[in-house]
Structure formats: C-alpha cells, structure tokens
Amino acid sequence: MAGITPASGYIESYWAAIVAIFIVLGAYGGVWLLKGKLKIDDALDVSSVHGITGIIGSLSIGFIATSKVNPNGPDGWFYGNFSQVYIQAGGVALAIAWSAFWTLILLYLFRFSKFFKLKVEEEIEILGLDHYYHGDCAYHSLESPEDPELDAGEETSLMDPHYNSINQETNSAANLDYRLRVSADMRKTLSARNTDTFHV
C-alpha cells in the first residue's frame, strides 16, 4: 500500500499489478540488505517497507503515468513523455535530502537532551524492552535468550505464573525476576544488533 499510493491516481490498474511485483521485491530486498547484511537496526523495517517501496511507486509515475487516468496529471515515458522520469527522480532525491536533513538535525538535538534517548542500555536491550518497561514478554526466544547452562526446570519456570511477577513500581533492572536474567557470559556475546544470535 505504501508503495503504490504515490502512483494510485496516475496509472492504469493493470500497471498497478505489475508495479506491485517490483514493490514486493524492493521491500524484501531492502530488509535482506539493510538488516540482514548491513546490520542496520531498523526495528520496524520502515526504511524498506515505506522508504524503498515509496521510491519505487514514485518513480513508476515517470514511466507509466497517463493522462487517461488523470487528465490533470502527466504522461510518463511509456506514453511519450520521457522528461517525467527526470521530474520524478528529482522529486525523490529532494524528498530524501529533506528527510535526511531534518533527521540529522533532530538526532543532533536529541543527543544532548536529557528527556530523549536514542538507545537504551545494552543490558535492557538484551533482556528485552517488554520485560523492563511492561513486565511482560512478547517474543520469548527474542527477548529471553536461553542460557545453555540452565537446566530444564529453570527454563520452563519462565512460563509459570510467577514469570510476570515483576515490580511494577520501579524501572530498575535490579528488581526484575532473577529468572529473566541471562548469564554474564551471554551478556558479553549477545547483542540485539546481531540478529544471527537470536532464533525466532
């Protein structure tokens, strides 16, 4: 949806189905490259699901837009107007530059602010933000890495009713149930930035 939205008022429906193939490939390839290969910490994959797909949708206007769909809109390259390709590419480049500029400004300001944090402490990241802030676990294998030194009884104890008995009156990691902690060795080797460590 994020990908086809820019072009929805300018292209024929059958072109939308074809563009959707490129959108899906772009989104999947973006996640594979940015998170899988480059190890960029994009928790919601917004850069791929919205960024890359939006670029594809915007660029498609330059190729397949037609005034038959929108009399007030342009024709694309396939309908005799090659210059629209340059216009769309320029618009995409401008949007990227504008977003990057303000993102860098905000990151710089937040870096010196005591009210905003760009990252949580590594211990909290490994333990799981759901545990620390909400006293619960959404993804057991992701937020509670198994310690191979634990015996079966201790591993299964994570699922008993006492599992969620976390002190809700404090945000101190020291007050979390000891069974939610990972070993010191695991803390040194695990990182939420290394997706190869976790198994969903």
JSON list of C-alpha atoms in Angstrom, two decimals, residues 84-165:
[
{"chain": "A", "resi": 84, "resn": "GLN", "atom": "CA", "xyz": [8.68, 12.89, -16.45]},
{"chain": "A", "resi": 85, "resn": "VAL", "atom": "CA", "xyz": [11.32, 10.34, -15.46]},
{"chain": "A", "resi": 86, "resn": "TYR", "atom": "CA", "xyz": [13.69, 13.17, -14.56]},
{"chain": "A", "resi": 87, "resn": "ILE", "atom": "CA", "xyz": [10.95, 15.04, -12.73]},
{"chain": "A", "resi": 88, "resn": "GLN", "atom": "CA", "xyz": [10.09, 12.01, -10.59]},
{"chain": "A", "resi": 89, "resn": "ALA", "atom": "CA", "xyz": [13.74, 11.22, -9.89]},
{"chain": "A", "resi": 90, "resn": "GLY", "atom": "CA", "xyz": [14.31, 14.82, -8.84]},
{"chain": "A", "resi": 91, "resn": "GLY", "atom": "CA", "xyz": [11.30, 14.71, -6.55]},
{"chain": "A", "resi": 92, "resn": "VAL", "atom": "CA", "xyz": [12.52, 11.50, -4.92]},
{"chain": "A", "resi": 93, "resn": "ALA", "atom": "CA", "xyz": [16.02, 12.95, -4.43]},
{"chain": "A", "resi": 94, "resn": "LEU", "atom": "CA", "xyz": [14.58, 16.12, -2.91]},
{"chain": "A", "resi": 95, "resn": "ALA", "atom": "CA", "xyz": [12.38, 14.15, -0.51]},
{"chain": "A", "resi": 96, "resn": "ILE", "atom": "CA", "xyz": [15.37, 12.04, 0.60]},
{"chain": "A", "resi": 97, "resn": "ALA", "atom": "CA", "xyz": [17.53, 15.13, 1.12]},
{"chain": "A", "resi": 98, "resn": "TRP", "atom": "CA", "xyz": [14.79, 16.97, 3.03]},
{"chain": "A", "resi": 99, "resn": "SER", "atom": "CA", "xyz": [14.12, 13.99, 5.30]},
{"chain": "A", "resi": 100, "resn": "ALA", "atom": "CA", "xyz": [17.81, 13.34, 5.90]},
{"chain": "A", "resi": 101, "resn": "PHE", "atom": "CA", "xyz": [18.48, 16.99, 6.74]},
{"chain": "A", "resi": 102, "resn": "TRP", "atom": "CA", "xyz": [15.80, 17.24, 9.42]},
{"chain": "A", "resi": 103, "resn": "THR", "atom": "CA", "xyz": [16.53, 13.76, 10.75]},
{"chain": "A", "resi": 104, "resn": "LEU", "atom": "CA", "xyz": [20.18, 14.70, 11.33]},
{"chain": "A", "resi": 105, "resn": "ILE", "atom": "CA", "xyz": [19.14, 17.96, 12.99]},
{"chain": "A", "resi": 106, "resn": "LEU", "atom": "CA", "xyz": [16.75, 16.15, 15.34]},
{"chain": "A", "resi": 107, "resn": "LEU", "atom": "CA", "xyz": [19.28, 13.43, 16.14]},
{"chain": "A", "resi": 108, "resn": "TYR", "atom": "CA", "xyz": [21.86, 16.08, 16.98]},
{"chain": "A", "resi": 109, "resn": "LEU", "atom": "CA", "xyz": [19.44, 17.90, 19.28]},
{"chain": "A", "resi": 110, "resn": "PHE", "atom": "CA", "xyz": [18.21, 14.71, 20.97]},
{"chain": "A", "resi": 111, "resn": "ARG", "atom": "CA", "xyz": [21.80, 13.66, 21.57]},
{"chain": "A", "resi": 112, "resn": "PHE", "atom": "CA", "xyz": [22.20, 16.46, 24.09]},
{"chain": "A", "resi": 113, "resn": "SER", "atom": "CA", "xyz": [18.74, 16.25, 25.56]},
{"chain": "A", "resi": 114, "resn": "LYS", "atom": "CA", "xyz": [18.11, 14.62, 28.92]},
{"chain": "A", "resi": 115, "resn": "PHE", "atom": "CA", "xyz": [14.47, 13.98, 28.01]},
{"chain": "A", "resi": 116, "resn": "PHE", "atom": "CA", "xyz": [15.09, 11.80, 24.94]},
{"chain": "A", "resi": 117, "resn": "LYS", "atom": "CA", "xyz": [17.30, 8.76, 24.44]},
{"chain": "A", "resi": 118, "resn": "LEU", "atom": "CA", "xyz": [18.29, 7.39, 21.06]},
{"chain": "A", "resi": 119, "resn": "LYS", "atom": "CA", "xyz": [19.19, 3.99, 22.54]},
{"chain": "A", "resi": 120, "resn": "VAL", "atom": "CA", "xyz": [18.52, 2.02, 25.66]},
{"chain": "A", "resi": 121, "resn": "GLU", "atom": "CA", "xyz": [21.27, 0.49, 27.76]},
{"chain": "A", "resi": 122, "resn": "GLU", "atom": "CA", "xyz": [22.72, -2.70, 26.32]},
{"chain": "A", "resi": 123, "resn": "GLU", "atom": "CA", "xyz": [21.58, -4.77, 29.31]},
{"chain": "A", "resi": 124, "resn": "ILE", "atom": "CA", "xyz": [17.99, -3.64, 28.81]},
{"chain": "A", "resi": 125, "resn": "GLU", "atom": "CA", "xyz": [18.24, -4.22, 25.07]},
{"chain": "A", "resi": 126, "resn": "ILE", "atom": "CA", "xyz": [19.39, -7.79, 25.59]},
{"chain": "A", "resi": 127, "resn": "LEU", "atom": "CA", "xyz": [16.93, -8.52, 28.38]},
{"chain": "A", "resi": 128, "resn": "GLY", "atom": "CA", "xyz": [14.08, -7.10, 26.34]},
{"chain": "A", "resi": 129, "resn": "LEU", "atom": "CA", "xyz": [12.28, -3.78, 26.47]},
{"chain": "A", "resi": 130, "resn": "ASP", "atom": "CA", "xyz": [8.95, -5.50, 27.12]},
{"chain": "A", "resi": 131, "resn": "HIS", "atom": "CA", "xyz": [10.36, -7.02, 30.31]},
{"chain": "A", "resi": 132, "resn": "TYR", "atom": "CA", "xyz": [11.91, -3.82, 31.51]},
{"chain": "A", "resi": 133, "resn": "TYR", "atom": "CA", "xyz": [9.12, -1.36, 30.75]},
{"chain": "A", "resi": 134, "resn": "HIS", "atom": "CA", "xyz": [5.99, -3.51, 30.82]},
{"chain": "A", "resi": 135, "resn": "GLY", "atom": "CA", "xyz": [6.81, -6.56, 32.90]},
{"chain": "A", "resi": 136, "resn": "ASP", "atom": "CA", "xyz": [5.82, -8.97, 30.15]},
{"chain": "A", "resi": 137, "resn": "CYS", "atom": "CA", "xyz": [7.29, -10.80, 27.17]},
{"chain": "A", "resi": 138, "resn": "ALA", "atom": "CA", "xyz": [6.03, -10.66, 23.60]},
{"chain": "A", "resi": 139, "resn": "TYR", "atom": "CA", "xyz": [8.61, -12.93, 21.97]},
{"chain": "A", "resi": 140, "resn": "HIS", "atom": "CA", "xyz": [10.23, -15.41, 24.32]},
{"chain": "A", "resi": 141, "resn": "SER", "atom": "CA", "xyz": [13.03, -16.54, 22.02]},
{"chain": "A", "resi": 142, "resn": "LEU", "atom": "CA", "xyz": [13.87, -12.96, 21.10]},
{"chain": "A", "resi": 143, "resn": "GLU", "atom": "CA", "xyz": [13.72, -11.23, 24.46]},
{"chain": "A", "resi": 144, "resn": "SER", "atom": "CA", "xyz": [14.81, -14.04, 26.78]},
{"chain": "A", "resi": 145, "resn": "PRO", "atom": "CA", "xyz": [17.84, -15.74, 25.19]},
{"chain": "A", "resi": 146, "resn": "GLU", "atom": "CA", "xyz": [18.23, -19.24, 26.59]},
{"chain": "A", "resi": 147, "resn": "ASP", "atom": "CA", "xyz": [21.27, -19.88, 28.74]},
{"chain": "A", "resi": 148, "resn": "PRO", "atom": "CA", "xyz": [22.64, -23.33, 27.79]},
{"chain": "A", "resi": 149, "resn": "GLU", "atom": "CA", "xyz": [23.83, -23.75, 31.39]},
{"chain": "A", "resi": 150, "resn": "LEU", "atom": "CA", "xyz": [20.29, -23.60, 32.75]},
{"chain": "A", "resi": 151, "resn": "ASP", "atom": "CA", "xyz": [18.62, -26.91, 33.47]},
{"chain": "A", "resi": 152, "resn": "ALA", "atom": "CA", "xyz": [15.22, -27.79, 32.03]},
{"chain": "A", "resi": 153, "resn": "GLY", "atom": "CA", "xyz": [13.41, -26.88, 35.22]},
{"chain": "A", "resi": 154, "resn": "GLU", "atom": "CA", "xyz": [14.74, -23.33, 35.20]},
{"chain": "A", "resi": 155, "resn": "GLU", "atom": "CA", "xyz": [13.96, -22.89, 31.51]},
{"chain": "A", "resi": 156, "resn": "THR", "atom": "CA", "xyz": [10.35, -23.98, 31.89]},
{"chain": "A", "resi": 157, "resn": "SER", "atom": "CA", "xyz": [9.96, -21.84, 35.00]},
{"chain": "A", "resi": 158, "resn": "LEU", "atom": "CA", "xyz": [9.77, -18.83, 32.67]},
{"chain": "A", "resi": 159, "resn": "MET", "atom": "CA", "xyz": [6.30, -19.97, 31.73]},
{"chain": "A", "resi": 160, "resn": "ASP", "atom": "CA", "xyz": [4.85, -20.34, 35.23]},
{"chain": "A", "resi": 161, "resn": "PRO", "atom": "CA", "xyz": [2.50, -17.75, 36.79]},
{"chain": "A", "resi": 162, "resn": "HIS", "atom": "CA", "xyz": [5.37, -16.19, 38.75]},
{"chain": "A", "resi": 163, "resn": "TYR", "atom": "CA", "xyz": [7.01, -15.34, 35.42]},
{"chain": "A", "resi": 164, "resn": "ASN", "atom": "CA", "xyz": [5.23, -11.99, 35.27]},
{"chain": "A", "resi": 165, "resn": "SER", "atom": "CA", "xyz": [5.76, -11.08, 38.92]}
]
